CSV table of C-alpha atoms in Angstrom, one decimal:
chain,number,residue,atom,x,y,z
L,158,UNK,CA,0.0,0.0,0.0
L,159,UNK,CA,1.2,3.5,-0.8
L,160,UNK,CA,0.0,6.7,0.8
L,161,UNK,CA,-2.0,9.2,-1.2
L,162,UNK,CA,0.7,11.9,-1.2
L,163,UNK,CA,3.4,9.5,-2.2
L,164,UNK,CA,1.2,8.1,-5.0
L,165,UNK,CA,0.9,11.7,-6.3
L,166,UNK,CA,4.6,12.2,-6.0
L,167,UNK,CA,5.3,9.0,-7.9
L,168,UNK,CA,2.8,9.6,-10.8
L,169,UNK,CA,2.7,13.4,-11.4
L,170,UNK,CA,5.4,14.5,-13.9
L,171,UNK,CA,4.5,18.1,-15.0
L,172,UNK,CA,6.8,21.1,-14.5
L,173,UNK,CA,7.7,21.7,-10.9
L,174,UNK,CA,6.6,18.3,-9.6
L,175,UNK,CA,9.2,16.2,-7.7
L,176,UNK,CA,9.1,13.3,-10.2
L,177,UNK,CA,8.9,15.6,-13.2
L,178,UNK,CA,12.0,17.4,-12.0
L,179,UNK,CA,13.8,14.1,-11.5
L,180,UNK,CA,13.0,12.9,-15.0
L,181,UNK,CA,14.1,16.2,-16.5
L,182,UNK,CA,17.6,15.5,-15.1
L,183,UNK,CA,18.0,12.8,-17.8
L,184,UNK,CA,18.1,12.7,-21.6
L,185,UNK,CA,14.7,11.6,-22.8
L,186,UNK,CA,13.8,9.7,-26.0
L,187,UNK,CA,11.3,12.0,-27.6
L,188,UNK,CA,10.5,10.7,-31.1
L,189,UNK,CA,12.0,8.6,-33.9
L,190,UNK,CA,14.2,10.4,-36.4
L,191,UNK,CA,11.9,9.2,-39.3
L,192,UNK,CA,9.1,11.3,-37.8
L,193,UNK,CA,10.9,14.4,-39.0
L,194,UNK,CA,12.0,12.8,-42.3
L,195,UNK,CA,13.7,15.7,-44.1
L,196,UNK,CA,15.0,19.2,-43.7
L,197,UNK,CA,12.2,21.8,-43.5
L,198,UNK,CA,9.6,19.0,-43.2
L,199,UNK,CA,6.3,19.8,-41.6
L,200,UNK,CA,6.5,20.4,-37.8
L,201,UNK,CA,5.2,17.8,-35.4
L,202,UNK,CA,3.2,18.1,-32.1
L,203,UNK,CA,5.1,16.5,-29.2
L,204,UNK,CA,3.9,16.3,-25.6
L,205,UNK,CA,6.5,15.3,-23.0
L,206,UNK,CA,6.1,15.4,-19.3
L,207,UNK,CA,3.0,17.4,-19.6
L,208,UNK,CA,4.5,20.1,-21.8
L,209,UNK,CA,3.2,20.9,-25.3
L,210,UNK,CA,6.0,21.4,-27.8
L,211,UNK,CA,6.6,21.5,-31.5
L,212,UNK,CA,9.4,19.5,-33.1
L,213,UNK,CA,11.0,20.6,-36.4
L,214,UNK,CA,14.1,19.8,-38.5
L,215,UNK,CA,15.9,22.8,-39.9
L,216,UNK,CA,17.3,23.3,-43.4
L,217,UNK,CA,20.7,22.1,-42.2
L,218,UNK,CA,19.2,19.0,-40.5
L,219,UNK,CA,19.3,20.1,-36.9
L,220,UNK,CA,16.3,19.2,-34.7
L,221,UNK,CA,14.5,21.8,-32.6
L,222,UNK,CA,12.0,21.3,-29.8
L,223,UNK,CA,10.2,24.6,-29.1
L,224,UNK,CA,7.2,25.7,-27.0
L,225,UNK,CA,3.9,25.3,-28.7
L,226,UNK,CA,2.6,28.9,-28.1
L,227,UNK,CA,4.4,31.7,-30.0
L,228,UNK,CA,5.8,34.2,-27.4
L,229,UNK,CA,4.2,37.0,-29.3
L,230,UNK,CA,0.4,36.3,-29.0
L,231,UNK,CA,0.2,32.6,-28.3
L,232,UNK,CA,-0.6,31.2,-31.7
L,233,UNK,CA,0.5,27.6,-32.1
L,234,UNK,CA,3.8,27.2,-33.9
L,235,UNK,CA,2.6,23.9,-35.2
L,236,UNK,CA,1.2,25.9,-38.1
L,237,UNK,CA,4.5,27.6,-38.6
L,238,UNK,CA,6.6,27.8,-41.7
L,239,UNK,CA,9.7,25.7,-41.4
L,240,UNK,CA,12.2,27.5,-43.5
L,241,UNK,CA,15.8,28.8,-43.6
L,242,UNK,CA,17.0,27.4,-40.2
L,243,UNK,CA,14.0,28.4,-38.2
L,244,UNK,CA,10.2,28.2,-37.5
L,245,UNK,CA,8.2,31.2,-38.5
L,246,UNK,CA,4.8,31.8,-36.9
L,247,UNK,CA,2.1,32.4,-39.5
L,248,UNK,CA,0.3,34.9,-37.4
L,249,UNK,CA,2.8,37.8,-37.6
L,250,UNK,CA,5.8,36.2,-39.2
L,251,UNK,CA,8.0,36.1,-36.1
L,252,UNK,CA,10.7,33.5,-36.5
L,253,UNK,CA,12.6,31.4,-34.0
L,254,UNK,CA,15.7,29.2,-34.3
L,255,UNK,CA,16.4,25.9,-32.5
L,256,UNK,CA,17.9,27.7,-29.5
L,257,UNK,CA,14.7,29.8,-29.0
L,258,UNK,CA,16.2,33.1,-30.3
L,259,UNK,CA,13.8,35.4,-32.1
L,260,UNK,CA,15.7,36.0,-35.4
L,261,UNK,CA,13.0,38.0,-37.2
L,262,UNK,CA,10.0,40.2,-36.4
L,263,UNK,CA,8.8,41.4,-39.8
L,264,UNK,CA,5.6,43.0,-38.2
L,265,UNK,CA,7.9,45.4,-36.3
L,266,UNK,CA,9.6,48.5,-37.8
L,267,UNK,CA,12.8,47.7,-39.6
L,268,UNK,CA,14.9,49.7,-37.1
L,269,UNK,CA,13.4,47.9,-34.1
L,270,UNK,CA,15.7,45.7,-32.0
L,271,UNK,CA,12.7,44.3,-30.1
L,272,UNK,CA,13.4,40.7,-31.3
L,273,UNK,CA,16.5,40.7,-29.1
L,274,UNK,CA,14.3,40.9,-26.1
L,275,UNK,CA,12.1,37.9,-27.0
L,276,UNK,CA,13.0,34.3,-26.5
L,277,UNK,CA,11.0,31.0,-26.9
L,278,UNK,CA,11.4,28.1,-24.6
L,279,UNK,CA,13.4,25.3,-26.3
L,280,UNK,CA,15.2,22.1,-25.3
L,281,UNK,CA,18.4,20.8,-26.8
L,282,UNK,CA,18.1,17.7,-28.9
L,283,UNK,CA,20.4,15.0,-30.2
L,284,UNK,CA,19.6,12.8,-33.2
L,285,UNK,CA,21.4,9.4,-32.6
L,286,UNK,CA,20.9,6.0,-34.3
L,287,UNK,CA,17.4,6.9,-35.5
L,288,UNK,CA,16.2,8.4,-32.2
L,289,UNK,CA,15.7,12.1,-31.3
L,290,UNK,CA,16.6,12.7,-27.6
L,291,UNK,CA,16.0,15.8,-25.6
L,292,UNK,CA,17.1,17.3,-22.3
L,293,UNK,CA,14.5,19.2,-20.4
L,294,UNK,CA,16.4,19.9,-17.2
L,295,UNK,CA,18.0,23.1,-15.7
L,296,UNK,CA,21.6,22.5,-16.8
L,297,UNK,CA,22.9,24.8,-19.5
L,298,UNK,CA,23.8,23.5,-23.0
L,299,UNK,CA,27.4,23.3,-21.9
L,300,UNK,CA,26.6,21.3,-18.8
L,301,UNK,CA,24.0,18.8,-20.0
L,302,UNK,CA,24.6,15.2,-18.7
L,303,UNK,CA,26.0,12.5,-20.9
L,304,UNK,CA,23.7,10.3,-22.9
L,305,UNK,CA,22.7,7.0,-21.1
L,306,UNK,CA,24.7,4.1,-22.5
L,307,UNK,CA,21.7,1.8,-23.1
L,308,UNK,CA,23.0,-0.9,-25.4
L,309,UNK,CA,19.8,-1.3,-27.4
L,310,UNK,CA,19.7,2.4,-28.3
L,311,UNK,CA,23.4,2.3,-29.3
L,312,UNK,CA,23.0,-0.5,-31.9
L,313,UNK,CA,23.1,0.4,-35.6
L,314,UNK,CA,19.6,0.8,-37.0
L,315,UNK,CA,19.8,-2.3,-39.2
L,316,UNK,CA,20.6,-4.4,-36.0
L,317,UNK,CA,17.7,-3.2,-33.9
L,318,UNK,CA,13.9,-3.4,-33.9
L,319,UNK,CA,12.2,-0.2,-32.5
L,320,UNK,CA,8.5,0.2,-32.0
L,321,UNK,CA,6.5,2.9,-30.2
L,322,UNK,CA,3.0,2.3,-28.7
L,323,UNK,CA,0.7,4.9,-27.0
L,324,UNK,CA,-0.4,3.7,-23.6
L,325,UNK,CA,-3.5,5.4,-22.1
L,326,UNK,CA,-2.5,5.3,-18.4
L,327,UNK,CA,0.1,6.7,-16.1
L,328,UNK,CA,3.7,5.8,-16.8
L,329,UNK,CA,4.1,4.0,-13.5
L,330,UNK,CA,1.2,1.6,-14.2
L,331,UNK,CA,2.9,0.5,-17.3
L,332,UNK,CA,6.4,0.0,-15.9
L,333,UNK,CA,5.1,-1.8,-12.8
L,334,UNK,CA,3.7,-4.4,-15.2
L,335,UNK,CA,7.2,-5.0,-16.5
L,336,UNK,CA,8.5,-5.4,-13.0
L,337,UNK,CA,6.0,-8.1,-12.2
L,338,UNK,CA,7.3,-11.3,-13.7
L,339,UNK,CA,4.6,-13.5,-12.0
L,340,UNK,CA,1.7,-12.1,-14.1
L,341,UNK,CA,3.2,-13.9,-17.2
L,342,UNK,CA,2.2,-17.2,-15.7
L,343,UNK,CA,-1.5,-16.1,-15.6
L,344,UNK,CA,-2.2,-13.2,-18.0
L,345,UNK,CA,-0.1,-14.5,-20.9
L,346,UNK,CA,0.0,-18.3,-20.5
L,347,UNK,CA,-2.7,-19.0,-17.9
L,348,UNK,CA,-4.5,-21.3,-20.4
L,349,UNK,CA,-1.5,-23.4,-21.2
L,350,UNK,CA,-1.0,-26.7,-19.3
L,351,UNK,CA,2.5,-28.0,-18.7
L,352,UNK,CA,1.7,-31.1,-20.8
L,353,UNK,CA,1.3,-28.8,-23.8
L,354,UNK,CA,4.8,-27.4,-23.5
L,355,UNK,CA,8.2,-28.7,-24.6
L,356,UNK,CA,10.0,-30.3,-21.7
L,357,UNK,CA,13.1,-28.3,-20.8
L,358,UNK,CA,11.6,-25.0,-22.2
L,359,UNK,CA,11.1,-21.9,-20.1
L,360,UNK,CA,7.3,-22.3,-20.5
L,361,UNK,CA,7.6,-25.8,-19.2
L,362,UNK,CA,9.0,-24.6,-15.9
L,363,UNK,CA,6.6,-21.7,-15.6
L,364,UNK,CA,3.5,-23.8,-16.1
L,365,UNK,CA,4.8,-26.4,-13.7
L,366,UNK,CA,5.2,-23.9,-10.9
L,367,UNK,CA,3.4,-20.6,-11.5
L,368,UNK,CA,4.5,-18.7,-8.3
L,369,UNK,CA,8.1,-17.6,-8.1
L,370,UNK,CA,10.5,-16.8,-5.3
L,371,UNK,CA,12.1,-13.3,-5.5
L,372,UNK,CA,15.5,-11.9,-4.5
L,373,UNK,CA,15.5,-8.1,-5.0
L,374,UNK,CA,18.6,-5.9,-4.9
L,375,UNK,CA,19.6,-2.2,-5.3
L,376,UNK,CA,21.9,-1.3,-8.1
L,377,UNK,CA,23.8,1.7,-9.4
L,378,UNK,CA,21.1,2.2,-12.1
L,379,UNK,CA,18.0,1.3,-10.0
L,380,UNK,CA,16.8,-2.1,-8.9
L,381,UNK,CA,17.1,-5.7,-10.1
L,382,UNK,CA,15.6,-9.0,-9.2
L,383,UNK,CA,16.3,-12.7,-9.7
L,384,UNK,CA,13.1,-14.8,-9.5
L,385,UNK,CA,13.4,-18.6,-9.6
L,386,UNK,CA,11.2,-21.6,-10.1
L,387,UNK,CA,12.3,-25.3,-9.8
L,388,UNK,CA,13.6,-26.7,-13.0
L,389,UNK,CA,15.3,-30.1,-13.1
L,390,UNK,CA,16.2,-32.0,-9.9
L,391,UNK,CA,19.4,-29.9,-9.3
L,392,UNK,CA,18.6,-26.7,-11.1
L,393,UNK,CA,16.4,-23.5,-11.0
L,394,UNK,CA,15.0,-21.5,-13.8
L,395,UNK,CA,15.8,-17.9,-13.1
L,396,UNK,CA,14.3,-14.8,-14.6
L,397,UNK,CA,16.6,-11.8,-14.2
L,398,UNK,CA,15.3,-8.3,-14.9
L,399,UNK,CA,15.9,-4.6,-14.0
L,400,UNK,CA,14.4,-1.2,-13.4
L,401,UNK,CA,16.7,1.6,-14.6
L,402,UNK,CA,16.2,5.3,-13.7
L,403,UNK,CA,14.1,7.1,-14.6
L,404,UNK,CA,11.7,5.0,-16.6
L,405,UNK,CA,13.4,2.1,-18.2
L,406,UNK,CA,12.8,-1.6,-17.8
L,407,UNK,CA,14.7,-4.6,-19.0
L,408,UNK,CA,12.4,-7.6,-19.0
L,409,UNK,CA,13.2,-11.3,-18.4
L,410,UNK,CA,12.0,-12.4,-21.8
L,411,UNK,CA,14.4,-14.3,-23.9
L,412,UNK,CA,17.8,-15.7,-22.9
L,413,UNK,CA,20.1,-13.9,-20.5
L,414,UNK,CA,23.3,-12.8,-22.3
L,415,UNK,CA,22.7,-12.5,-26.1
L,416,UNK,CA,19.4,-10.5,-25.8
L,417,UNK,CA,20.0,-6.7,-25.9
L,418,UNK,CA,16.8,-4.9,-25.1
L,419,UNK,CA,15.1,-2.1,-23.2
L,420,UNK,CA,11.6,-0.7,-22.7
L,421,UNK,CA,11.1,3.0,-22.0
L,422,UNK,CA,7.9,4.3,-20.4
L,423,UNK,CA,8.2,7.9,-21.4
L,424,UNK,CA,5.4,10.0,-19.8
L,425,UNK,CA,3.5,12.1,-22.3
L,426,UNK,CA,1.5,13.6,-19.3
L,427,UNK,CA,0.1,12.2,-16.1
L,428,UNK,CA,-2.5,10.1,-17.9
L,429,UNK,CA,-0.7,8.9,-21.1
L,430,UNK,CA,2.6,7.2,-21.8
L,431,UNK,CA,4.7,6.5,-24.9
L,432,UNK,CA,6.2,3.0,-24.7
L,433,UNK,CA,9.4,2.4,-26.6
L,434,UNK,CA,10.2,-1.2,-27.4
L,435,UNK,CA,13.9,-1.5,-28.5
L,436,UNK,CA,15.6,-4.8,-29.0
L,437,UNK,CA,18.3,-6.4,-31.1
L,438,UNK,CA,17.1,-8.6,-33.9
L,439,UNK,CA,17.5,-12.2,-32.5
L,440,UNK,CA,19.7,-14.6,-34.4
L,441,UNK,CA,17.5,-17.6,-33.4
L,442,UNK,CA,14.1,-16.4,-32.3
L,443,UNK,CA,11.9,-18.7,-30.2
L,444,UNK,CA,14.8,-20.9,-29.0
L,445,UNK,CA,15.8,-20.9,-25.3
L,446,UNK,CA,19.2,-21.4,-23.7
L,447,UNK,CA,18.9,-25.2,-24.0
L,448,UNK,CA,18.2,-25.0,-27.8
L,449,UNK,CA,14.6,-25.9,-27.4
L,450,UNK,CA,11.5,-24.0,-28.4
L,451,UNK,CA,10.6,-21.4,-25.8
L,452,UNK,CA,6.9,-21.3,-26.7
L,453,UNK,CA,4.2,-23.8,-26.1
L,454,UNK,CA,2.4,-25.3,-29.0
L,455,UNK,CA,-0.8,-23.5,-27.8
L,456,UNK,CA,0.3,-19.9,-27.9
L,457,UNK,CA,-2.5,-18.8,-25.6
L,458,UNK,CA,-3.2,-15.5,-27.4
L,459,UNK,CA,0.5,-14.5,-27.5
L,460,UNK,CA,0.9,-14.5,-31.3
L,461,UNK,CA,-1.2,-11.4,-32.1
L,462,UNK,CA,0.7,-8.8,-33.9
L,463,UNK,CA,-0.2,-5.2,-33.3
L,464,UNK,CA,-2.1,-3.3,-35.9
L,465,UNK,CA,-1.7,0.5,-35.9
L,466,UNK,CA,-4.2,3.2,-36.7
L,467,UNK,CA,-3.0,5.9,-39.1
L,468,UNK,CA,-1.1,8.7,-37.3
L,469,UNK,CA,-2.8,12.0,-36.9
L,470,UNK,CA,-1.4,15.4,-36.0
L,471,UNK,CA,-3.1,15.4,-32.6
L,472,UNK,CA,-1.1,15.5,-29.4
L,473,UNK,CA,-2.1,11.9,-28.7
L,474,UNK,CA,-2.5,10.9,-32.4
L,475,UNK,CA,0.7,8.9,-33.0
L,476,UNK,CA,1.5,5.2,-32.5
L,477,UNK,CA,-2.0,4.1,-31.5
L,478,UNK,CA,-3.1,0.4,-32.0
L,479,UNK,CA,-6.5,-0.8,-33.1
L,480,UNK,CA,-7.1,-2.7,-29.9
L,481,UNK,CA,-8.0,-0.1,-27.2
L,482,UNK,CA,-9.9,0.1,-23.9
L,483,UNK,CA,-12.7,1.8,-25.9
L,484,UNK,CA,-13.3,-1.5,-27.8
L,485,UNK,CA,-12.4,-3.8,-24.9
L,486,UNK,CA,-9.2,-4.7,-26.7
L,487,UNK,CA,-11.4,-6.8,-29.0
L,488,UNK,CA,-11.8,-9.5,-26.4
L,489,UNK,CA,-13.0,-12.9,-27.7
L,490,UNK,CA,-15.1,-14.3,-24.9
L,491,UNK,CA,-15.7,-17.6,-26.7
L,492,UNK,CA,-11.9,-18.1,-26.9
L,493,UNK,CA,-11.6,-17.3,-23.3
L,494,UNK,CA,-14.4,-19.8,-22.4
L,495,UNK,CA,-12.7,-22.5,-24.5
L,496,UNK,CA,-9.4,-21.8,-22.7
L,497,UNK,CA,-7.8,-21.1,-26.1
L,498,UNK,CA,-6.7,-18.0,-24.3
L,499,UNK,CA,-6.7,-17.0,-20.6
L,500,UNK,CA,-7.7,-13.5,-21.4
L,501,UNK,CA,-9.5,-13.7,-24.8
L,502,UNK,CA,-7.3,-10.9,-25.9
L,503,UNK,CA,-4.9,-11.5,-28.7
L,504,UNK,CA,-1.3,-10.2,-28.2
L,505,UNK,CA,1.0,-10.0,-25.2
L,506,UNK,CA,1.3,-6.2,-25.1
L,507,UNK,CA,-2.4,-5.9,-25.7
L,508,UNK,CA,-3.1,-8.1,-22.7
L,509,UNK,CA,-0.7,-5.9,-20.6
L,510,UNK,CA,-2.5,-2.7,-21.9
L,511,UNK,CA,-5.9,-4.1,-21.0
L,512,UNK,CA,-5.1,-4.7,-17.3
L,513,UNK,CA,-3.1,-1.5,-16.7
L,514,UNK,CA,-5.5,0.8,-18.5
L,515,UNK,CA,-8.5,-0.8,-16.7
L,516,UNK,CA,-7.1,0.6,-13.5
L,517,UNK,CA,-7.9,4.1,-14.7
L,518,UNK,CA,-5.5,6.9,-15.8
L,519,UNK,CA,-3.8,7.0,-12.3
L,520,UNK,CA,-4.4,4.1,-9.9
L,521,UNK,CA,-5.0,4.9,-6.3
L,522,UNK,CA,-2.3,2.7,-4.7
L,523,UNK,CA,-3.6,3.3,-1.2
L,524,UNK,CA,-6.3,0.7,-2.0
L,525,UNK,CA,-4.1,-2.1,-3.1
L,526,UNK,CA,-2.9,-5.2,-1.2
L,527,UNK,CA,0.6,-6.3,-2.2
L,528,UNK,CA,2.1,-9.8,-1.9
L,529,UNK,CA,5.5,-11.3,-1.7
L,530,UNK,CA,5.8,-11.4,-5.5
L,531,UNK,CA,5.5,-7.6,-5.6
L,532,UNK,CA,8.9,-7.2,-4.0
L,533,UNK,CA,10.5,-5.5,-6.9
L,534,UNK,CA,7.6,-3.1,-7.3
L,535,UNK,CA,7.8,-2.1,-3.6
L,536,UNK,CA,11.6,-1.6,-3.7
L,537,UNK,CA,11.4,0.4,-7.0
L,538,UNK,CA,8.7,2.7,-5.7
L,539,UNK,CA,10.7,3.4,-2.5
L,540,UNK,CA,13.8,4.2,-4.5
L,541,UNK,CA,12.0,6.5,-6.9
L,542,UNK,CA,10.3,8.4,-4.2
L,543,UNK,CA,13.5,8.7,-2.1
L,544,UNK,CA,15.4,9.9,-5.2
L,545,UNK,CA,12.7,12.5,-6.0
L,546,UNK,CA,12.7,13.8,-2.5
L,547,UNK,CA,16.5,13.9,-2.2
L,548,UNK,CA,16.6,16.0,-5.4
L,549,UNK,CA,13.9,18.3,-4.2
L,550,UNK,CA,15.2,18.7,-0.6
L,551,UNK,CA,19.0,18.4,-0.9
L,552,UNK,CA,19.7,18.8,-4.7
L,553,UNK,CA,21.0,15.2,-4.8
L,554,UNK,CA,21.6,14.2,-8.4
L,555,UNK,CA,19.5,11.0,-9.2
L,556,UNK,CA,21.2,7.6,-10.0
L,557,UNK,CA,22.8,7.3,-13.4
L,558,UNK,CA,22.5,10.9,-14.5
L,559,UNK,CA,26.3,11.4,-14.7
L,560,UNK,CA,27.3,7.7,-14.8
L,561,UNK,CA,26.1,6.6,-18.3
L,562,UNK,CA,28.1,3.4,-18.2
L,563,UNK,CA,25.9,1.9,-15.4
L,564,UNK,CA,23.2,1.3,-18.0
L,565,UNK,CA,25.3,-1.4,-19.8
L,566,UNK,CA,23.5,-4.4,-18.4
L,567,UNK,CA,21.3,-7.2,-19.8
L,568,UNK,CA,18.3,-9.3,-18.7
L,569,UNK,CA,16.7,-12.6,-19.5
L,570,UNK,CA,16.2,-16.2,-18.4
L,571,UNK,CA,18.7,-18.9,-17.5
L,572,UNK,CA,19.0,-22.3,-15.9
L,573,UNK,CA,21.4,-22.5,-13.0
L,574,UNK,CA,22.5,-25.1,-10.5
L,575,UNK,CA,20.6,-24.8,-7.2
L,576,UNK,CA,23.9,-24.6,-5.4
L,577,UNK,CA,25.0,-21.3,-6.9
L,578,UNK,CA,24.2,-17.7,-6.0
L,579,UNK,CA,22.4,-16.0,-8.9
L,580,UNK,CA,24.1,-12.7,-8.7
L,581,UNK,CA,27.6,-14.1,-8.9
L,582,UNK,CA,26.6,-16.8,-11.4
L,583,UNK,CA,25.1,-14.4,-13.9
L,584,UNK,CA,27.4,-11.4,-13.6
L,585,UNK,CA,29.3,-12.0,-16.8
L,586,UNK,CA,26.0,-12.4,-18.7
L,587,UNK,CA,24.5,-9.3,-17.1
L,588,UNK,CA,27.6,-7.2,-17.7
L,589,UNK,CA,29.3,-8.7,-20.7
L,590,UNK,CA,31.4,-5.6,-21.4
L,591,UNK,CA,32.8,-5.7,-17.9
L,592,UNK,CA,33.6,-9.4,-18.3
L,593,UNK,CA,35.4,-8.7,-21.6
L,594,UNK,CA,37.5,-6.0,-20.0
L,595,UNK,CA,38.5,-8.4,-17.2
L,596,UNK,CA,39.4,-11.0,-19.7
L,597,UNK,CA,41.6,-8.6,-21.6
L,598,UNK,CA,43.3,-7.6,-18.4
L,599,UNK,CA,43.9,-11.1,-17.2
L,600,UNK,CA,45.4,-12.2,-20.6
L,601,UNK,CA,47.5,-9.1,-20.9
L,602,UNK,CA,45.7,-8.0,-24.0
L,603,UNK,CA,44.5,-4.6,-25.1
L,604,UNK,CA,46.1,-1.6,-26.8
L,605,UNK,CA,49.7,-2.2,-27.6
L,606,UNK,CA,49.7,-5.9,-27.0
């Protein structure tokens, strides 16, 4: 259970809120590069952390993120003319560059220097590997923090699969679903019996023992857990996953080690979230660490690909799927009754969206009753709230802001002997770059060798 005030602190992200100020300390993925496809392309409405802004790409290719309302009389710069290294308001022709400087006021006398006294609010942007990032914090352009070294975002575009999905709920509801590994055994594969799975597969162990035992730890980047179930007589099946400040999750899907992935729950505002799904393209999809199929023959509603509605120019008009809360996520009650699917909803993410959005835009956590398998959620909430209060009260910089290398970690599933400790046994898989550096040191390799 969470108190009402702490719940507000956790969920509210607008300007001046403790959690909003915390998130503004970090670089934030704002949109895909292809959404501003060319120089002087039409501007785009973008809402981030409750702020309405306009994104545009200049003649030279630079990206600007500027306040929606023109500083002159408040007309929307979405209708502006994107031309010659700036965005020109169509109301009176005032023009602004990517730094917010007013570079032209044609409605004023030619001898006037009034434009030098006018400035629009803008945020610095970086266009990296197909993603446009922005920094919305208080540091100057010369003091901005380094970009987070999230491996999935660092991969070349031809090596990564990126998808965005609008979620109609608070960011915390979405990310808490990622931190809850036990729901998979019910929401996603609750209709699958162990007899229908391949012996030795991850699904085989999950369906054979649906609860899990958690071990939760604090990390430099946030929190992590190892959750285990019995596998063979002398082994456990472990699911290892992470929360990374301020809004990232690395899920336990796939195999620990080769899978490079991250999910970002970027708040649009208090009631809506843009989910980023970023993952390397698997070399051998659907095969677990033992070389056996990781899926049961009866997919239980997990095979449904998302279908997207056409994008619109509205603030919430991009990356919307056809299955929504308004149409009950197209639930098939007959399939649910036949146990073809536990939920009757086709698609893993769609199932996640149904339950988190059914809680309402912002769930009142003072009414919940948490169990032992909610351990990571409890620890993560406490750490987020503590970090937001520390920033507000003592100006303590949140985890990872100035240590980008701490984000170089991985998640996934693995079979381990019952006699080993999971943190030690998986460290080289969770931190492969660290392991490679140790190997070079131990062999005397490296530069000049």
